[in-house]
mmCIF file of C-alpha atoms in Angstrom:
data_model
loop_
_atom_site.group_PDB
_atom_site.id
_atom_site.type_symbol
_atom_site.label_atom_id
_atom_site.label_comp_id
_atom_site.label_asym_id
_atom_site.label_seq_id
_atom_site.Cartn_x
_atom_site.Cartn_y
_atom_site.Cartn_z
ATOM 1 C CA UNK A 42 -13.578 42.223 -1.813
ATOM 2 C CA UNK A 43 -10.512 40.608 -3.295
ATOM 3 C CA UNK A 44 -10.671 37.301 -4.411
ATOM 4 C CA UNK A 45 -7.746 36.273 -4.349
ATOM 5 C CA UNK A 46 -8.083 32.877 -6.151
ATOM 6 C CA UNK A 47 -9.707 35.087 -9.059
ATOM 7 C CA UNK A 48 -6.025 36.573 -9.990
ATOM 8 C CA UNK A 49 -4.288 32.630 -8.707
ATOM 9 C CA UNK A 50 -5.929 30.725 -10.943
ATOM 10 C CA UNK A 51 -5.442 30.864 -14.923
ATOM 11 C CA UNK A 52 -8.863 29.858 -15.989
ATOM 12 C CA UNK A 53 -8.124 29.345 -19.256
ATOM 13 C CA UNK A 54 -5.269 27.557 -18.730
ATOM 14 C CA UNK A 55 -7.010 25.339 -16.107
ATOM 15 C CA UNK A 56 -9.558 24.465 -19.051
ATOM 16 C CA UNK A 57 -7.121 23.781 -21.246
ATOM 17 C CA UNK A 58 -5.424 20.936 -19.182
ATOM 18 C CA UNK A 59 -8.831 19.812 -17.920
ATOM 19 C CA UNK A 60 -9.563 19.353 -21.688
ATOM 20 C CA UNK A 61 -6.400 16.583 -21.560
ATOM 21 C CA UNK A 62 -6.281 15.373 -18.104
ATOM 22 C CA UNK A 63 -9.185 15.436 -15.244
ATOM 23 C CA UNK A 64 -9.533 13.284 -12.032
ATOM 24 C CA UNK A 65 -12.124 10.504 -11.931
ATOM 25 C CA UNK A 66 -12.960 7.789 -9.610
ATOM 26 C CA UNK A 67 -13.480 4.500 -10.496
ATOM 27 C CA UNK A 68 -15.692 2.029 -8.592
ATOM 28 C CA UNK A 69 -15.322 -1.711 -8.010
ATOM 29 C CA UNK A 70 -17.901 -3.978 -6.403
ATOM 30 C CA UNK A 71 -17.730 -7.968 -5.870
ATOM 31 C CA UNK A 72 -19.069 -10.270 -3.646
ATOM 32 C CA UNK A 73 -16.947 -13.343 -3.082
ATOM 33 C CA UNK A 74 -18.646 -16.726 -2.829
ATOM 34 C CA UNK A 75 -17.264 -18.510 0.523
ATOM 35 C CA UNK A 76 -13.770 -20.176 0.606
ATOM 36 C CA UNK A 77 -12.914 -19.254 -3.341
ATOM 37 C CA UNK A 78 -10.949 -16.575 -5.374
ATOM 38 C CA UNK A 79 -12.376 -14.575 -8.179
ATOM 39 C CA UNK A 80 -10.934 -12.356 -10.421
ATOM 40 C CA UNK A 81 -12.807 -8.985 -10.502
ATOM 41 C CA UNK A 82 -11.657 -5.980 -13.177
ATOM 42 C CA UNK A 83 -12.462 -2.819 -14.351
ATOM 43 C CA UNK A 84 -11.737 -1.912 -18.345
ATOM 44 C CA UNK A 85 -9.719 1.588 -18.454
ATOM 45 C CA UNK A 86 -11.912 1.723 -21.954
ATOM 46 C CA UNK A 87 -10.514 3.564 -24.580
ATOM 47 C CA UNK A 88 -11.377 7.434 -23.319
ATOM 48 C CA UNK A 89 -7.977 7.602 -22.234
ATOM 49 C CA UNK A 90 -4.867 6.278 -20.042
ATOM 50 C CA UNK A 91 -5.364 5.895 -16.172
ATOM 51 C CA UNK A 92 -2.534 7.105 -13.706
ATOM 52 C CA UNK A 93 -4.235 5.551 -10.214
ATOM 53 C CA UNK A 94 -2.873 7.956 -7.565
ATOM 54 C CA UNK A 95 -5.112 6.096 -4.131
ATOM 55 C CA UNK A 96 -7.724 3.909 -3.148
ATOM 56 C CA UNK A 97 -10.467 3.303 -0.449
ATOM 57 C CA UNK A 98 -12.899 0.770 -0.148
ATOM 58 C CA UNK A 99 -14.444 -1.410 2.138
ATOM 59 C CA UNK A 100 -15.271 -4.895 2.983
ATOM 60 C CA UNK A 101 -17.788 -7.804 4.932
ATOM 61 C CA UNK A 102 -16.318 -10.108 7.415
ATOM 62 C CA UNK A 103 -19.061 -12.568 7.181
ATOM 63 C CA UNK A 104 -18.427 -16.278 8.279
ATOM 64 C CA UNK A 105 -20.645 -18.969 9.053
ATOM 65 C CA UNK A 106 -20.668 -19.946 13.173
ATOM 66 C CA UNK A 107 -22.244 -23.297 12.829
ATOM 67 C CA UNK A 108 -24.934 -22.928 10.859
ATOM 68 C CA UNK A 109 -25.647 -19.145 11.591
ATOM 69 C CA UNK A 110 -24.080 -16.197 9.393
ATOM 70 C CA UNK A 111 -22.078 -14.000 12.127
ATOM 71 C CA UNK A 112 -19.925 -11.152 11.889
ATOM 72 C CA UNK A 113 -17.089 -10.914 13.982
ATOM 73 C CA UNK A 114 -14.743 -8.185 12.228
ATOM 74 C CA UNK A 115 -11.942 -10.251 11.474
ATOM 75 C CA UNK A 116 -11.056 -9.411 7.656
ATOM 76 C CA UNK A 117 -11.012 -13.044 5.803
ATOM 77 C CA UNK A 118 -10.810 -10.713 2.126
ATOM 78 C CA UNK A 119 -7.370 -11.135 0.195
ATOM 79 C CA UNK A 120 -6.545 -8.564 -2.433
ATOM 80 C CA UNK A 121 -3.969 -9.312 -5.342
ATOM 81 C CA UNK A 122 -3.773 -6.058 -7.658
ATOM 82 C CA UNK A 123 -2.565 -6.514 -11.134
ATOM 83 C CA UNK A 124 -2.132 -4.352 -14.309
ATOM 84 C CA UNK A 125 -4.750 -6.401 -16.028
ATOM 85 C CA UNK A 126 -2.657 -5.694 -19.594
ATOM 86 C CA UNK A 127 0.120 -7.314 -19.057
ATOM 87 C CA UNK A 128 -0.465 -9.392 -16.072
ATOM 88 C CA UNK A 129 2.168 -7.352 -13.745
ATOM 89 C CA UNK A 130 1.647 -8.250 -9.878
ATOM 90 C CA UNK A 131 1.517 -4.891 -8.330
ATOM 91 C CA UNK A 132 1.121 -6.682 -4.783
ATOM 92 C CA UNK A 133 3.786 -8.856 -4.871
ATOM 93 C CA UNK A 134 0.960 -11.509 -2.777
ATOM 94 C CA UNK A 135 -2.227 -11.764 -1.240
ATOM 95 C CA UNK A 136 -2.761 -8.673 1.158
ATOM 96 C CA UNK A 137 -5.368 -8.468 3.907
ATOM 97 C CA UNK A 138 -8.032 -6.188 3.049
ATOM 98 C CA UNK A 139 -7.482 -4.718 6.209
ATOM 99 C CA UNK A 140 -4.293 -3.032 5.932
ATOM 100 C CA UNK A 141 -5.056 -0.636 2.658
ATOM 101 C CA UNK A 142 -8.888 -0.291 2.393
ATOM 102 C CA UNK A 143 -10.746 2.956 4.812
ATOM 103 C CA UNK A 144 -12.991 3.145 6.051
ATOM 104 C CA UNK A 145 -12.570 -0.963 5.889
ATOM 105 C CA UNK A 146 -14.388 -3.406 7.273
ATOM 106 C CA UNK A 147 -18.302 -2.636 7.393
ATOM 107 C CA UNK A 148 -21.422 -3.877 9.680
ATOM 108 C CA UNK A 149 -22.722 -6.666 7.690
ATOM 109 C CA UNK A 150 -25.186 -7.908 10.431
ATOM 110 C CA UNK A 151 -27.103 -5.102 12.685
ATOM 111 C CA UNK A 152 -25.824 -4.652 16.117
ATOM 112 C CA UNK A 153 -22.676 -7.040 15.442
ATOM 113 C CA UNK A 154 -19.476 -6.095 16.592
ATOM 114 C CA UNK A 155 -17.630 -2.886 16.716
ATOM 115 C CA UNK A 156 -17.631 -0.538 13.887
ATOM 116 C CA UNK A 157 -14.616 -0.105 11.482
ATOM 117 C CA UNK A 158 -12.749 2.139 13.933
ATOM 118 C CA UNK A 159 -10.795 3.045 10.825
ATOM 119 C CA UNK A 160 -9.336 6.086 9.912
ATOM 120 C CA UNK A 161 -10.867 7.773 6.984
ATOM 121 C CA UNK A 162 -7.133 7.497 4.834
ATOM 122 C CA UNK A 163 -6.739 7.200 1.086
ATOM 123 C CA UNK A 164 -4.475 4.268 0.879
ATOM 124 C CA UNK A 165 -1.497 6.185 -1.673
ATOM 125 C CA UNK A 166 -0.894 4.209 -4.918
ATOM 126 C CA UNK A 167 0.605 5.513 -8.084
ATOM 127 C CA UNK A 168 0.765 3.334 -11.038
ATOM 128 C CA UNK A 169 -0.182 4.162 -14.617
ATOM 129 C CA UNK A 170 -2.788 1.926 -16.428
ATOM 130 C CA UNK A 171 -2.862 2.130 -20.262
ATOM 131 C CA UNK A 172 -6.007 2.989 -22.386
ATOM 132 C CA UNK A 173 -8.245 -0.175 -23.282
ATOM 133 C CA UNK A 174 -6.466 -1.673 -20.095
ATOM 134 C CA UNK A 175 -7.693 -3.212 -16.889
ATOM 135 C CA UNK A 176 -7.498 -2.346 -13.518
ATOM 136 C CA UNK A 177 -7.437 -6.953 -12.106
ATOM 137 C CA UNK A 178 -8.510 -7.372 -9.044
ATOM 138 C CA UNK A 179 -8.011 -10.933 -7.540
ATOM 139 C CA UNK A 180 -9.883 -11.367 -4.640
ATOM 140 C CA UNK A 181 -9.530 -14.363 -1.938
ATOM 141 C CA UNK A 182 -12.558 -14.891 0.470
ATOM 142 C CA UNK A 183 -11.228 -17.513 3.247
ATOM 143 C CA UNK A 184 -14.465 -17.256 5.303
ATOM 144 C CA UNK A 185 -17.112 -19.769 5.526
ATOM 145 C CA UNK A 186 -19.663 -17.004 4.022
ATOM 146 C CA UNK A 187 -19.687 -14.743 1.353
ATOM 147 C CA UNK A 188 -17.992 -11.506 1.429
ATOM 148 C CA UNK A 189 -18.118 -8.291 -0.418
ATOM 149 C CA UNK A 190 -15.500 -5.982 -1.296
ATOM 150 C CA UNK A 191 -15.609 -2.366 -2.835
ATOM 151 C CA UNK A 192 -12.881 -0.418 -4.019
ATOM 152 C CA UNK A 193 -12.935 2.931 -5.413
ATOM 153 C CA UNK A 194 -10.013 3.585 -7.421
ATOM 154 C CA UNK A 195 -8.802 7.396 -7.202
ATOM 155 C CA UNK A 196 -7.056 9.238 -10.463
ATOM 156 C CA UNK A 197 -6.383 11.064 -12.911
ATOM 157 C CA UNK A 198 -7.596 10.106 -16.699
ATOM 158 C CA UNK A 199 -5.147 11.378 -19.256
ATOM 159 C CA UNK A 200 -6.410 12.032 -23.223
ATOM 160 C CA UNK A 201 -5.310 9.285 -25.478
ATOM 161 C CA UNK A 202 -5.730 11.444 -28.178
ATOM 162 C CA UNK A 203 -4.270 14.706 -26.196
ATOM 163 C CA UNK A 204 -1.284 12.970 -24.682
ATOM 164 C CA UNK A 205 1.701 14.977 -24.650
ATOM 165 C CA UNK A 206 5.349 12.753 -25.247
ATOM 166 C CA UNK B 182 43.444 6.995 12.386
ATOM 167 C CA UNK B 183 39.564 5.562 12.367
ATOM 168 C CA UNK B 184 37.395 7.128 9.995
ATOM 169 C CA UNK B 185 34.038 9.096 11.270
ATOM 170 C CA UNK B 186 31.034 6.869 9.825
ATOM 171 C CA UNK B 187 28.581 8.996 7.767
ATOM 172 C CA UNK B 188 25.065 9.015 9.099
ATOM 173 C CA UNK B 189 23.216 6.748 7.284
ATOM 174 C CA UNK B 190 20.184 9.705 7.055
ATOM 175 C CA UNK B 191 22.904 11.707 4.960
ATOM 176 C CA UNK B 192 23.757 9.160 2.581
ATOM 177 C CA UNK B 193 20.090 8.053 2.047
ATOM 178 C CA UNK B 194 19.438 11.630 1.606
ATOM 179 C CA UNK B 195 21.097 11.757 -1.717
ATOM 180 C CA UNK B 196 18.263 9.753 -3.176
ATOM 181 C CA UNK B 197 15.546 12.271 -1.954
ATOM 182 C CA UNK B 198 15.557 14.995 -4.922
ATOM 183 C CA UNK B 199 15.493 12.294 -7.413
ATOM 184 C CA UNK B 200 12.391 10.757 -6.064
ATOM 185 C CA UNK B 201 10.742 14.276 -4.805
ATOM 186 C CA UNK B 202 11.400 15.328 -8.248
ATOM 187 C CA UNK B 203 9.563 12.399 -9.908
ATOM 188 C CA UNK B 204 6.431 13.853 -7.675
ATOM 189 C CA UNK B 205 7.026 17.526 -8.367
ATOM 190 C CA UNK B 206 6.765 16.749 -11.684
ATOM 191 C CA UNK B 207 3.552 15.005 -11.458
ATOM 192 C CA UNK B 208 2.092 17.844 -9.126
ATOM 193 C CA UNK B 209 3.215 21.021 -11.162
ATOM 194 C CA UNK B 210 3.160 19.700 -14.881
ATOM 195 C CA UNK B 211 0.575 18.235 -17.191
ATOM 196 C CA UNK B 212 1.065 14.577 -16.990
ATOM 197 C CA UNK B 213 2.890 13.209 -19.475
ATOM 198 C CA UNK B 214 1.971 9.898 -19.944
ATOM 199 C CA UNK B 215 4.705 8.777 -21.948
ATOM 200 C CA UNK B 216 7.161 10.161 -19.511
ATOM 201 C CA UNK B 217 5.540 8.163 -16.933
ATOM 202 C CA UNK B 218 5.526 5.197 -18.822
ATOM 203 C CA UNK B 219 9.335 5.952 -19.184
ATOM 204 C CA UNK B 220 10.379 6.489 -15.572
ATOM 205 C CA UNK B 221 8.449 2.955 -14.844
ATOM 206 C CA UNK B 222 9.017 4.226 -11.235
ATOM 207 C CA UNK B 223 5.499 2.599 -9.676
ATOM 208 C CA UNK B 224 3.520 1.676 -6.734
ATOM 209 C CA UNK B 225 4.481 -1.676 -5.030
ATOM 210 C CA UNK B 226 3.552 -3.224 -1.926
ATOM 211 C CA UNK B 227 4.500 -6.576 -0.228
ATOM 212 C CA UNK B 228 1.668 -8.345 2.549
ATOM 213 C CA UNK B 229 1.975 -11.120 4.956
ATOM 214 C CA UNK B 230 -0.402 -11.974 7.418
ATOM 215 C CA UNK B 231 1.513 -13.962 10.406
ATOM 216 C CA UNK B 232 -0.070 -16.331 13.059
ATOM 217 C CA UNK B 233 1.128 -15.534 16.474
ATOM 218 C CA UNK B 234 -1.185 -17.452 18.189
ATOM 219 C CA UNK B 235 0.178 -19.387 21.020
ATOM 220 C CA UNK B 236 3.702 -18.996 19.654
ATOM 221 C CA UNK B 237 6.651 -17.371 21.629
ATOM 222 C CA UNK B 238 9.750 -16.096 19.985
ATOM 223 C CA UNK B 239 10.371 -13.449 17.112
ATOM 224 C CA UNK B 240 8.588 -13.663 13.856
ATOM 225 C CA UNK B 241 10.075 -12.533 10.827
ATOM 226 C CA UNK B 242 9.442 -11.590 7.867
ATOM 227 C CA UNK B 243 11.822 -10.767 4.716
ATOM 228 C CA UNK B 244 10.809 -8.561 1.753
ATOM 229 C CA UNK B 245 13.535 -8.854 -1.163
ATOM 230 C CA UNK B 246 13.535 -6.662 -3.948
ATOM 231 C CA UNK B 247 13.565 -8.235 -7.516
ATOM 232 C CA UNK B 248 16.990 -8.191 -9.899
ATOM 233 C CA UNK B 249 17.225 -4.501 -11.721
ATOM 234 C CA UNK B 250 15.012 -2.569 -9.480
ATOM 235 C CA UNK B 251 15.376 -0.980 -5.892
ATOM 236 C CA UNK B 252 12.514 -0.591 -3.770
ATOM 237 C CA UNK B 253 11.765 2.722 -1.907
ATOM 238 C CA UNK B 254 10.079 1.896 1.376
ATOM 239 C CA UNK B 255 7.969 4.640 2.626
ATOM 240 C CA UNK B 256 6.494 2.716 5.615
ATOM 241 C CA UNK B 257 5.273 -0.549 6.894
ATOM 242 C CA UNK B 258 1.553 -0.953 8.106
ATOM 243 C CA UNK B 259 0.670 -2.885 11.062
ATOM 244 C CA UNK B 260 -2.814 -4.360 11.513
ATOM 245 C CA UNK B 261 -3.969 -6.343 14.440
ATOM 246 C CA UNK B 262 -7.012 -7.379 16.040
ATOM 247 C CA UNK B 263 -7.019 -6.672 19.586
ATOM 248 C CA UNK B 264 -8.335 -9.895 20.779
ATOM 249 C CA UNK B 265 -6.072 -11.097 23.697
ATOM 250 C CA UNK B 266 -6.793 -10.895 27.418
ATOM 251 C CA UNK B 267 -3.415 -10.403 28.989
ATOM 252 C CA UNK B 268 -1.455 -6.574 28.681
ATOM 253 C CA UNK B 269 1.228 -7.187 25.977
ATOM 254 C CA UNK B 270 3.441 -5.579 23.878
ATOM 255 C CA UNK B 271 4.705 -5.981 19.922
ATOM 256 C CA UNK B 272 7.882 -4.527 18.692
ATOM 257 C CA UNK B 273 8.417 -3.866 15.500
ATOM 258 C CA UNK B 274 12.104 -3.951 14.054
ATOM 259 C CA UNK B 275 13.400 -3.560 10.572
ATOM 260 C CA UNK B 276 17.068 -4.630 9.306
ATOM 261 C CA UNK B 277 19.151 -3.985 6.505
ATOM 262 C CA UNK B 278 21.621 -7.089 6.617
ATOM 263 C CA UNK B 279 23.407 -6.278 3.979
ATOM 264 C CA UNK B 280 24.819 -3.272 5.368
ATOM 265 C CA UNK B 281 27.547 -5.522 6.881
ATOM 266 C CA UNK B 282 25.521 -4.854 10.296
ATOM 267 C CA UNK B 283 22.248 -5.302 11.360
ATOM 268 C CA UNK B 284 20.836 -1.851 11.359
ATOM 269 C CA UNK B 285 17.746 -1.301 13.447
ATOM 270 C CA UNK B 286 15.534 1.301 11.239
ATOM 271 C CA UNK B 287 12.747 1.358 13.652
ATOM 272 C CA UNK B 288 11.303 -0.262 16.452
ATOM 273 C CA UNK B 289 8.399 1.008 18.485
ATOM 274 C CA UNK B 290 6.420 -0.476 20.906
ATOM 275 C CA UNK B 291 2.602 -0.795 20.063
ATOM 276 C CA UNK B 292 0.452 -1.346 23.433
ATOM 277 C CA UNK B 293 -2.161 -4.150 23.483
ATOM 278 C CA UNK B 294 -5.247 -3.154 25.959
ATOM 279 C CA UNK B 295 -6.973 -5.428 27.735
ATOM 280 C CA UNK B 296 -10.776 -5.139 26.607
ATOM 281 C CA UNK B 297 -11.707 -9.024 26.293
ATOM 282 C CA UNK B 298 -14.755 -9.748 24.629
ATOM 283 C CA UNK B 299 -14.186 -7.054 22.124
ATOM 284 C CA UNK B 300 -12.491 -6.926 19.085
ATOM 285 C CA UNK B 301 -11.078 -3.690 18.281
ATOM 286 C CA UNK B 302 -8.625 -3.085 15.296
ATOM 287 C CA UNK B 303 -5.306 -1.373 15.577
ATOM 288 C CA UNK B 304 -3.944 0.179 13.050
ATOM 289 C CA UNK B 305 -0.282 1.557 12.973
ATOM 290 C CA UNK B 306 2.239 3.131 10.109
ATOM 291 C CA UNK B 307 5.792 2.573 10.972
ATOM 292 C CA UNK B 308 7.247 5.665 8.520
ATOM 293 C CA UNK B 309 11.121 4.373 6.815
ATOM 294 C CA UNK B 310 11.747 6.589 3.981
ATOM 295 C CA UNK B 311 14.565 3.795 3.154
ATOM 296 C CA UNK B 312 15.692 2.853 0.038
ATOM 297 C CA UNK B 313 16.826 -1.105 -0.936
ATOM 298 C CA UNK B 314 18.996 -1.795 -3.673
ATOM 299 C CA UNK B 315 18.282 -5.136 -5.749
ATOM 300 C CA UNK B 316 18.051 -8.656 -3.838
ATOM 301 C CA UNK B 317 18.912 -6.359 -0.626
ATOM 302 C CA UNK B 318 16.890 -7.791 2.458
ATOM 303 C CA UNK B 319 14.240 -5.904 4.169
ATOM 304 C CA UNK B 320 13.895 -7.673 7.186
ATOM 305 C CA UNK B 321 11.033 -7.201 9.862
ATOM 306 C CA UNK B 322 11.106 -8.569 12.952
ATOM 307 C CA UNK B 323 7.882 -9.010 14.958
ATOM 308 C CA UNK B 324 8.589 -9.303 18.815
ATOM 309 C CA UNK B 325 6.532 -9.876 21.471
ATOM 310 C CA UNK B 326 7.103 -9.430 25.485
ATOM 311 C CA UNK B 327 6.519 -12.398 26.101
ATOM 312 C CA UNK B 328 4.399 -15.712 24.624
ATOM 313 C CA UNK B 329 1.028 -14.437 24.849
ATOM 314 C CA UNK B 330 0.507 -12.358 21.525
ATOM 315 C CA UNK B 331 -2.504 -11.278 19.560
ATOM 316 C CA UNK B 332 -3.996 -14.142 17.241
ATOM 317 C CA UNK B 333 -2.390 -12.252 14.376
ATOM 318 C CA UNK B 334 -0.590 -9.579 12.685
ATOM 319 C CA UNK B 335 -1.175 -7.909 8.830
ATOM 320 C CA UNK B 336 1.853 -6.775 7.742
ATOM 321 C CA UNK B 337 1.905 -4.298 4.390
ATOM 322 C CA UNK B 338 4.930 -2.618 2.791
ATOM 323 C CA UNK B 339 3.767 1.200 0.933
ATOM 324 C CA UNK B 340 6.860 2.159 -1.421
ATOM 325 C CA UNK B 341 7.853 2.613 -4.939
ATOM 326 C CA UNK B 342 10.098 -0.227 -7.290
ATOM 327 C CA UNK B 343 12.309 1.757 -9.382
ATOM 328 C CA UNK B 344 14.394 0.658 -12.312
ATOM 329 C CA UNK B 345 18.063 -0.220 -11.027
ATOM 330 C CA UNK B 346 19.246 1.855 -14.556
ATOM 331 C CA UNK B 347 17.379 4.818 -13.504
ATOM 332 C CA UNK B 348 18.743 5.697 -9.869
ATOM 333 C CA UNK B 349 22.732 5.474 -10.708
ATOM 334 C CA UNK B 350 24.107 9.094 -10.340
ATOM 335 C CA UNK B 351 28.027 9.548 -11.283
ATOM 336 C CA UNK B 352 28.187 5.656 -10.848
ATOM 337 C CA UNK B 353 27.390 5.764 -7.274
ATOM 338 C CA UNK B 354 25.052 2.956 -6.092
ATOM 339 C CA UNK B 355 22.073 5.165 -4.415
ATOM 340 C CA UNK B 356 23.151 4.232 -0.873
ATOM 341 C CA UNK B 357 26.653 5.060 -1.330
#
């Protein structure tokens, strides 16, 4: 049998820019006391630079109903992302959760409200973060709970030390 | 004798191979992070989340561009929870004023069920592929048929903010 991706792919060749550049994932996890911001970051370290290419993540939507914790699906999580090296807004405000994380919003409380109904969609974002950066999070919970909020941020990590100009 | 106006497609059209080459280049080469750095072509998104409840009339919303840098919009998301009783419709319209007209770019009619008691989110992506040059309004218009609307509406620009220096080709503004 022909394998055809045996004669497509240079092997060696594939090594050799895996040995500069290879995807990676990043995760992010913080819970959000209720009705405050926080400021939640990942470092870049120094292994290399980070050029983000998507994200997914998900989220709670807690909130207190009288004195019970419910969960009615409503997304109270705002998201301000920011090239934690220089401070640059990359949302220019506060976005809902809502509109960029899948699968989005998760069960918190069993048998509570609907599931996500999201589509399974990496959220496209391309932005390049240097080498002993940070990926700044800024996170708004407006609920009368706390929240959580999980991001995994989707790349490629590029050689310091490799990098090609 | 009047002229024949140029589709807008075709003159936003020009743009295209500058920004598909920008991915190309990503996709079939090494990254170059320097290069990247360079270009300083990135990622940006603007977010609103409007309160319709109980209002009637047309919600808008304006996204402007900041001095030196164009903004490529590749869509608008639309997130609502579907939390109202009564059958109802939302429009969606988006306007370039500064084109000496108000040009509609979209508008499309998203369908509200009537499943009271439950609160299922809908999620739409209103695809532009429309480029704004600096302090040009993006303006998006959020109708309803009539006053009974959802209690809210998420609202989320995808697109890219380019350097105004980096899209000029022959001295052409990239919408001319």
């Amino acid at each position: 049998m022909l394998n055809p991706y045996h004669t497509a792919i240079n092997v060696p060749k594939v090594l050799e820019i895996q040995n500069r550049q290879y995807q990676e994932a990043i995760p992010l996890e913080q819970e959000v006391p209720a009705s405050s911001q926080v400021d939640a970051a990942v470092q870049i370290t120094s292994v290399g630079n980070f050029m983000l290419m998507s994200m997914t993540g998900s989220f709670t939507t807690k909130y207190l109903d009288e004195q019970d914790p419910a969960d009615d699906g409503i997304c109270r999580m705002f998201v301000q992302l920011l090239d934690g090296s220089n401070q640059r807004p990359l949302f220019d405000d506060f976005i809902a959760a809502n509109l960029f994380l899948s699968p989005g919003r998760v069960r918190a409380v069993a048998g509570l409200g609907d599931p996500s109904d999201q589509l399974y969609l990496e959220y496209p974002f391309v932005y390049t973060f240097p080498q002993n950066g940070q990926i700044l999070v800024r996170i708004r919970n407006t609920a009368t709970f706390a929240n959580t909020l999980r991001i995994m941020f989707k790349g490629i990590r590029i050689f310091a030390a490799n990098r090609q100009g | 004798m009047a002229l024949t106006p140029v589709p807008e497609l075709i003159k936003e059209a020009k743009t295209f191979p500058l920004l598909y080459g920008l991915y190309e280049q990503l996709i079939t080469e090494p990254i170059r992070f320097d290069s990247a750095q360079e270009a300083q072509a990135h990622s940006y998104s603007y977010g609103i989340r409007i309160d319709l409840s109980g209002r009637a009339g047309v919600q808008t919303w304006t996204i402007t561009p900041p001095n030196d840098y164009h903004y490529f919009l590749e869509g608008i998301r639309v997130f609502y929870p579907e939390d109202t009783v009564n059958a109802n419709t939302l429009s969606i319209e988006v306007e370039q004023p500064e084109r000496g007209r108000l040009v509609t770019l979209a508008q499309i009619a998203i369908p509200v069920l009537t499943t009271p008691g439950e609160l299922r989110p809908k999620k739409y992506m209103v695809r532009l592929n429309t480029l704004f040059g600096p302090t040009m309004n993006c303006v998006i218009k959020i109708r309803g048929q009539d006053g009974t609307r959802p209690a809210y509406v998420d609202l989320m620009s995808e697109g890219l903010l380019i350097p105004a220096a980096g899209l000029k080709p022959k001295g052409l503004e990239p919408w001319q």
